[in-house]
Structure formats: C-alpha cells, structure tokens
Coordinates of C-alpha atoms in Angstrom, one line a residue:
X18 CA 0.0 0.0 0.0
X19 CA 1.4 2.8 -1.0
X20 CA 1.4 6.2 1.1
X21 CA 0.5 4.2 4.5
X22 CA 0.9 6.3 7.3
X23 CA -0.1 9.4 5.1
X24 CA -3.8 11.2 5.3
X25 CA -5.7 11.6 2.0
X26 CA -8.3 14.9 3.0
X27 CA -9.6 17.1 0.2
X28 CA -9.0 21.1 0.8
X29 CA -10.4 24.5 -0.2
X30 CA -7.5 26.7 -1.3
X31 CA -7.2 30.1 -3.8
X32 CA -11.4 29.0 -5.1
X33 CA -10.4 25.5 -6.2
X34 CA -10.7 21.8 -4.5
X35 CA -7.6 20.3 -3.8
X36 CA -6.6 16.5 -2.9
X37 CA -3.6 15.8 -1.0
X38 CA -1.5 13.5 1.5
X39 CA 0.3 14.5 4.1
X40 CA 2.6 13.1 7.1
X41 CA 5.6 13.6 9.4
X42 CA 6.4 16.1 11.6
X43 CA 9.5 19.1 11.0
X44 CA 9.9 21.4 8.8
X45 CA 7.0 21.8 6.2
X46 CA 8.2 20.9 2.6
X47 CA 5.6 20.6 -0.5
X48 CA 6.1 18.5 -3.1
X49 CA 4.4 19.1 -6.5
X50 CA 4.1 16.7 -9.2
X51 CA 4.1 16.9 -13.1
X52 CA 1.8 15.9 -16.0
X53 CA 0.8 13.9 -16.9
X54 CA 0.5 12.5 -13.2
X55 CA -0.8 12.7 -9.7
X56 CA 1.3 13.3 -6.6
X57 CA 1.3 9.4 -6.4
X58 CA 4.6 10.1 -8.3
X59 CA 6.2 10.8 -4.8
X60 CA 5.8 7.1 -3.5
X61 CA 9.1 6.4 -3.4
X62 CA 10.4 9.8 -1.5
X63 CA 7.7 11.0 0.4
X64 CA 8.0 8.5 2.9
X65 CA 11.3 9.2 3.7
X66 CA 11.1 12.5 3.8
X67 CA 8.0 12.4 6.4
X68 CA 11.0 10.8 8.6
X69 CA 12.5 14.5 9.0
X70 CA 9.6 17.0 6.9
X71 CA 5.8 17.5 7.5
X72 CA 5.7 16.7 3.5
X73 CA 2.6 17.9 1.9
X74 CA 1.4 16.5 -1.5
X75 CA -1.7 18.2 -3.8
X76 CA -2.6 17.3 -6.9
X77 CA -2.1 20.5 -8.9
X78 CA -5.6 22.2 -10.2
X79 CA -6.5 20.3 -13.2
X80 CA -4.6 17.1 -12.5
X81 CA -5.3 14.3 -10.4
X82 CA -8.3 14.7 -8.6
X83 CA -8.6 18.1 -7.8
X84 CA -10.5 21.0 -9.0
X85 CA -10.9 21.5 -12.8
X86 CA -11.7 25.1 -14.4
X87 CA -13.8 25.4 -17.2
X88 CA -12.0 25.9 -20.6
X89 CA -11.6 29.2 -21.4
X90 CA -10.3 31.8 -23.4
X91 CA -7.1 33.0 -22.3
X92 CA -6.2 29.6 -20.4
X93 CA -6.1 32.1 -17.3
X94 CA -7.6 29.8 -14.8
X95 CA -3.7 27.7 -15.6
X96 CA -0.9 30.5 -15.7
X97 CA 1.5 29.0 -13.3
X98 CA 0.4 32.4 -11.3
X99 CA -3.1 31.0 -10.6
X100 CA -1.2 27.1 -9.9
X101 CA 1.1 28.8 -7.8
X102 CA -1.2 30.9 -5.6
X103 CA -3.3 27.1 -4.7
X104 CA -0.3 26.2 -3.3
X105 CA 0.4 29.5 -1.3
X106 CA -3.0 29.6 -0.1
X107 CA -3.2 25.7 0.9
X108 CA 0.3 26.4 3.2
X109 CA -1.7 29.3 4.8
X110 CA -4.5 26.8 5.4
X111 CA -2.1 24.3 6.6
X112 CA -0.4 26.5 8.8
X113 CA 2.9 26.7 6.8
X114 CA 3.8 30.5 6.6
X115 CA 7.2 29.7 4.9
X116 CA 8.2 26.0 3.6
X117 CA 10.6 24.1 1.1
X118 CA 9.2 23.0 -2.4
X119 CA 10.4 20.3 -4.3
X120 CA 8.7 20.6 -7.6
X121 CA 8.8 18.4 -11.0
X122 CA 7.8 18.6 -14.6
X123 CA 5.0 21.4 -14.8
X124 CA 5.1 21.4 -11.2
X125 CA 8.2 22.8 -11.0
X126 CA 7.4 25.6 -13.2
X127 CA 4.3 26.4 -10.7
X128 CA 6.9 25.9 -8.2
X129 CA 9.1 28.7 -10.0
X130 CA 6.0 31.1 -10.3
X131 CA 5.8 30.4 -6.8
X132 CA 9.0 31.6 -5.5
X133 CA 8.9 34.6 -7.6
X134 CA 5.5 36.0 -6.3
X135 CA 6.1 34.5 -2.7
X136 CA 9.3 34.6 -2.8
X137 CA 9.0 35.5 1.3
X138 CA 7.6 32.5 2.1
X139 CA 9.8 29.5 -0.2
X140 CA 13.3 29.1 1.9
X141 CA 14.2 26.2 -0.8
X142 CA 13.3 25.2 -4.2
X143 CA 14.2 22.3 -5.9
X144 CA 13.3 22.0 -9.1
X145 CA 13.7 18.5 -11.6
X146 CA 14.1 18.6 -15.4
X147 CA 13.4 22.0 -16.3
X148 CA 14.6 24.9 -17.4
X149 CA 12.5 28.1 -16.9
X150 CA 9.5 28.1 -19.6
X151 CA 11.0 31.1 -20.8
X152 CA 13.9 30.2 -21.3
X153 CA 12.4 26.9 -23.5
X154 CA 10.5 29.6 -25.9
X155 CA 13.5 31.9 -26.7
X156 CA 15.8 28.7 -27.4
X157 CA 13.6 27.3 -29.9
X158 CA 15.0 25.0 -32.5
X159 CA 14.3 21.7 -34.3
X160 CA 15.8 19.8 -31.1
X161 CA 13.3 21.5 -28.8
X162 CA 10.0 21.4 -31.2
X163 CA 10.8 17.6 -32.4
X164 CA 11.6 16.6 -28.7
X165 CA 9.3 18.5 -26.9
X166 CA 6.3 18.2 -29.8
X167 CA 4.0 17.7 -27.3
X168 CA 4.2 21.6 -26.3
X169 CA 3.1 22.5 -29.8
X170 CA 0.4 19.6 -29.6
X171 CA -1.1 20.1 -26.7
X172 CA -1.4 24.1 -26.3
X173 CA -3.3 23.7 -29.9
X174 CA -6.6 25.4 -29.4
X175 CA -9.6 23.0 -27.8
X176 CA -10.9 21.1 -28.7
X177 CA -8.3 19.5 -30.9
X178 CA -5.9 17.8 -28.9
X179 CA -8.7 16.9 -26.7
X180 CA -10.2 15.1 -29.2
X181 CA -7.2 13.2 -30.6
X182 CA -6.3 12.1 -26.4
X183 CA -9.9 11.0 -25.6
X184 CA -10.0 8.5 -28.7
X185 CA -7.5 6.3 -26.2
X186 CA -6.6 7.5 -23.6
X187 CA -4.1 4.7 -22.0
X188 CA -2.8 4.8 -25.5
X189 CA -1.9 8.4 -24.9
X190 CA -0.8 8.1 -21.9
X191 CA 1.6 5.2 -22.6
X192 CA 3.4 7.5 -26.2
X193 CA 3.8 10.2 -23.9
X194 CA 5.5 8.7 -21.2
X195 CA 7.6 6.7 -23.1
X196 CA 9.3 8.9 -25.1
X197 CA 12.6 7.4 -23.5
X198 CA 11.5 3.8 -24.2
X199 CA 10.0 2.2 -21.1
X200 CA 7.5 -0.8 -20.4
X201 CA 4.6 -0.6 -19.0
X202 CA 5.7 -1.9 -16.0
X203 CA 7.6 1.5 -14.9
X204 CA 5.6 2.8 -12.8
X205 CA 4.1 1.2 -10.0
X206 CA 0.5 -0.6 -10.3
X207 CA -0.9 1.4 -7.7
X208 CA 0.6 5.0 -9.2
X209 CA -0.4 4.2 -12.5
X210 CA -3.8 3.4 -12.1
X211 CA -4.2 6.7 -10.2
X212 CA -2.9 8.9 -12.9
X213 CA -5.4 6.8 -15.3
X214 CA -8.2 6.9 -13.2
X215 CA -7.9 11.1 -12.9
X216 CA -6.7 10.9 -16.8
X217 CA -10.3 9.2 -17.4
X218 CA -12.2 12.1 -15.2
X219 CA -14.1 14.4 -17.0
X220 CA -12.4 18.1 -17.3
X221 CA -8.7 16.6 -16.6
X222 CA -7.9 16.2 -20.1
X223 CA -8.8 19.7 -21.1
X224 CA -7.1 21.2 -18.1
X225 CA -4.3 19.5 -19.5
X226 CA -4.6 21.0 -22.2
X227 CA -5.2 24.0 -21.1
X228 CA -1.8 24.5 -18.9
X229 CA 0.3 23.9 -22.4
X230 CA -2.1 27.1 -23.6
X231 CA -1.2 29.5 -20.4
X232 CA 2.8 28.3 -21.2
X233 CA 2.6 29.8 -24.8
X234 CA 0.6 33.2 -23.7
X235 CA -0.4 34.4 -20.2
X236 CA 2.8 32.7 -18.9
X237 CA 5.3 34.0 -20.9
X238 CA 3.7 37.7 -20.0
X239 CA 3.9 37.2 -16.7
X240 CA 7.4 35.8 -16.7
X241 CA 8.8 38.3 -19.4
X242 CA 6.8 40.9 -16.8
X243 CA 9.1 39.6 -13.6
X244 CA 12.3 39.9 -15.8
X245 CA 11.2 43.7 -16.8
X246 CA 10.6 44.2 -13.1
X247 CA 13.8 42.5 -11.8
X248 CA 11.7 39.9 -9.9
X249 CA 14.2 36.6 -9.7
X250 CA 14.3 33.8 -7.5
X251 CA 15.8 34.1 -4.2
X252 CA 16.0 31.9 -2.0
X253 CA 18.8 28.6 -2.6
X254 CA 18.3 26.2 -5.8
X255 CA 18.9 22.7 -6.2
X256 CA 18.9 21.9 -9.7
X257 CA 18.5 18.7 -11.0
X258 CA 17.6 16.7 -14.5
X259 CA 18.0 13.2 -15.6
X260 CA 21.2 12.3 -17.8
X261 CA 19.2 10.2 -20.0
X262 CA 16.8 12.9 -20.8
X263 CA 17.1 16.1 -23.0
X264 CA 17.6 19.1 -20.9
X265 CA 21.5 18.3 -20.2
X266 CA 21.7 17.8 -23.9
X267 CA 20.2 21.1 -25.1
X268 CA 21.2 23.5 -22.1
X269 CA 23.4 24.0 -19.3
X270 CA 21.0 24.4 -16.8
X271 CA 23.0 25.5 -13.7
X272 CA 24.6 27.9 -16.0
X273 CA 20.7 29.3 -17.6
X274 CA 18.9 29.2 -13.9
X275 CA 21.6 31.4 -13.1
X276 CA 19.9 34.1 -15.2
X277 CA 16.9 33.6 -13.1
X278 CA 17.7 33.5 -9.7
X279 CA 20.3 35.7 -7.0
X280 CA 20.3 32.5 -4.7
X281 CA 22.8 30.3 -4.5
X282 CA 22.4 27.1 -7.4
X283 CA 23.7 24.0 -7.3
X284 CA 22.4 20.5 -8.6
X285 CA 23.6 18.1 -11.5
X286 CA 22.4 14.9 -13.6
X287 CA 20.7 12.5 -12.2
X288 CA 21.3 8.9 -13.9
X289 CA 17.9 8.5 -14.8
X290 CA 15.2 9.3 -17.5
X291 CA 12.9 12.3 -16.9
X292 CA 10.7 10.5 -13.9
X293 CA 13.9 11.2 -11.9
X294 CA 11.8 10.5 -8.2
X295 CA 10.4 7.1 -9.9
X296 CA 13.6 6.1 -11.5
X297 CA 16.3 7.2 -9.2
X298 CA 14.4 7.5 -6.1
X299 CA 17.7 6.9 -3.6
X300 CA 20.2 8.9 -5.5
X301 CA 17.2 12.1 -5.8
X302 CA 17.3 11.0 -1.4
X303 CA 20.4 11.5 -1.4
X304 CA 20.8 14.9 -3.3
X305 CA 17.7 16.4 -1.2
X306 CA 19.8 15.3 2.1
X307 CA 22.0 17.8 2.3
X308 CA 20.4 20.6 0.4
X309 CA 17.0 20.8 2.4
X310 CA 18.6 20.9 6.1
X311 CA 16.1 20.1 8.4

C-alpha cells in the first residue's frame, strides 16, 4: 500500500478543490508533481522525507483529482500564477507560513511562479528537469520542437488535442511517457492506475490541455513581466535533471537558472530518464539530504 501512514483529505484553497497527502512532523516541505501525473509520483520519497519534513502532497488544479476550471479563453484559470497561488494559499491553510518545495515537470514551473510571487515565504526550491519556460520559448530549435512536440500539440486550441487524447486515452498516456523507451511496468501498479483513473475524469484532459495554452501566452507575459521588473528567485536552488533525458543535452542548466535566480544554485544529472523520483528515487534522497537541512 502505497502512502500508509499518510492522510488523503480534500482542501479549499485560492477558489479550487484540492486533494492531497500528508505526514511527518518538522519542517513543512511541499512536493508538486508533473503531467501527466498525480502526486502518487512521490511514493518512493515522500516517505522518507515524512521521517524529517511535515511533507505535503496536492494534486495540482486540473490534474489528479482536484478542481478542474472550465475551458476558457485566455487559459487564465492555468498561468502558473493561478497554480502557484493554490499552493500558497493551501500552506496558509495548513499553517505553513514559509516551507521548502520540491517541484517536477509542470510542477516545478508552478513551483518557480511560486517563488517569484512569494518569494517571502519558499526558503528552498528544488526544481527536476526543467529549465525556466521562458527560457524553453527563446531557445527554440528543431531539437526543442521535435523533442518537446507535445508543447506545440497540446497548447493547440480546444478542442483538438482533446479530441485526438480522448480516442484512447491509455494509449496516450503510454506515447507520452515513453518517449525514453519504457515498459509498462515502470511505474508502479498502484501510481499508474491513479494517474489513469484522474486521466479518465471528466475536465482533466482539457485542463491538460489547457496549462500547455497558459505556457505559450499568459505565462510568458507574466514571466517576461518579472524579468522587466527584476523579480528573480531568491531563495537557494537545487537543480536537477536526468542524464538520459534532453535538458543536459540542449542547455546548461545550472549555468541558464543562473539568469533567473540571485540565490545560491547548485544541482547536477541525475542517472535517470525524466521521472527522476520514480527512476532514481535513492540517488534524488540523497541529493535532497543535504540541500533541504532540516
């Protein structure tokens, strides 16, 4: 069983319904997942960090089996600033007024948003296999559009790649997380029937969806908008990627962070594919020992 020890509670946070698991006692630290998952992709850390954290794990708005905004124009409902303030507001509810975030995939880039706009209350941000979204759009090249398709793809306007997922929606599931060639024995039974089970709920395809659309618009003008106003991240980074993914090949990401943040970076490859907590969980352990300091 995975989680045990952990409660599952649903909360109301920023005017959305969030689900979430949490455990230990210490420090707060919140960990947020990526697409196209739940937070049952922290199975194999999250216990161990509840040994020395009060670790606190949402499913992001739209995923899983929280909330799920209507389609709309705009996409605002998904800028990372709307994703980012859930998380602030859930902390406050929790009775976190500062914490540590360990972030993946698109939840590291709500995990970004969040330390520039409460950049007060995130001591330490760790983020895995991304560069700043930013960053991605002023880079691109064939490598990035052939690699990353699925940016183009999904942030197409609805309902087109809505349509094309729903036909099969394991079948979707399966191309997109295999893109470095795994079975579908990866990820554990129990994980991957959660992130099927919320992939099959009405609205979480389209919300999806709708995230890639806030990354190509209302993102970017809010991110372009913190760089105008000097806004970078402060507090200290832990930067980390999989060696057997793309972003070590394309960038140097300690090197481009470093054009985003005054804190102090540090971080490397992990030897894993881009599900760096799944696939490397001890040597991700390891890393996060020293740099979170309980």
């Amino acid at each position: 069983m995975l989680f045990e020890g952990f409660t599952l509670e649903t909360r109301e946070a920023n005017g959305t319904t969030l689900r979430l698991r949490r455990a230990g006692e210490g420090p707060p630290l919140l960990l947020l997942h990526g697409n196209p998952q739940t937070h049952a992709m922290w199975h194999k850390v999250a216990p161990v960090l509840a040994q020395r954290f009060t670790v606190v794990l949402p499913d992001l708005r739209g995923y899983g089996f929280s909330g799920k905004p209507h389609v709309a124009p705009g996409s605002a409902a998904f800028s990372k600033r709307e994703m980012a303030a859930d998380m602030a507001a859930l902390m406050t509810a929790l009775g976190h007024d500062t914490f540590r975030v360990v972030s993946h995939d698109r939840g590291a880039r709500v995990a970004h948003r969040l330390a520039l706009d409460h950049g007060n209350r995130v001591e330490r941000l760790c983020t895995m296999d991304i560069v700043p979204t930013l960053a991605h759009f002023e880079r691109t090249d064939m490598d990035f559009a052939l690699g990353y398709y699925h940016w183009f793809l999904l942030a197409q306007p609805h309902p087109l790649p809505e349509r094309l997922i729903r036909r099969d929606v394991e079948d979707w599931f399966r191309l997109h997380t295999t893109r470095e060639p795994k079975d579908d024995g990866f990820f554990h039974p129990e994980a991957r029937a959660d992130y099927l089970a919320a992939l099959n709920l009405p609205g979480t395809v389209e919300s999806i969806c709708e995230d890639y659309r806030a990354a190509t618009g209302i993102d970017l003008e809010h991110d372009r908008a913190s760089r105008a106003e000097g806004v970078r991240v402060r507090c200290p980074m832990l930067v980390l990627w999989g060696s057997k993914g793309k972003i070590g090949k394309w960038y140097e990401p300690l090197k481009l962070w470093r054009d985003y943040a005054d804190g102090t970076i540090e971080g490397g490859p992990v030897n894993s594919g881009h599900y760096l907590a799944e696939e490397a969980p001890e040597e991700v352990l390891a890393t996060l020992e020293g740099f979170l300091r309980p």
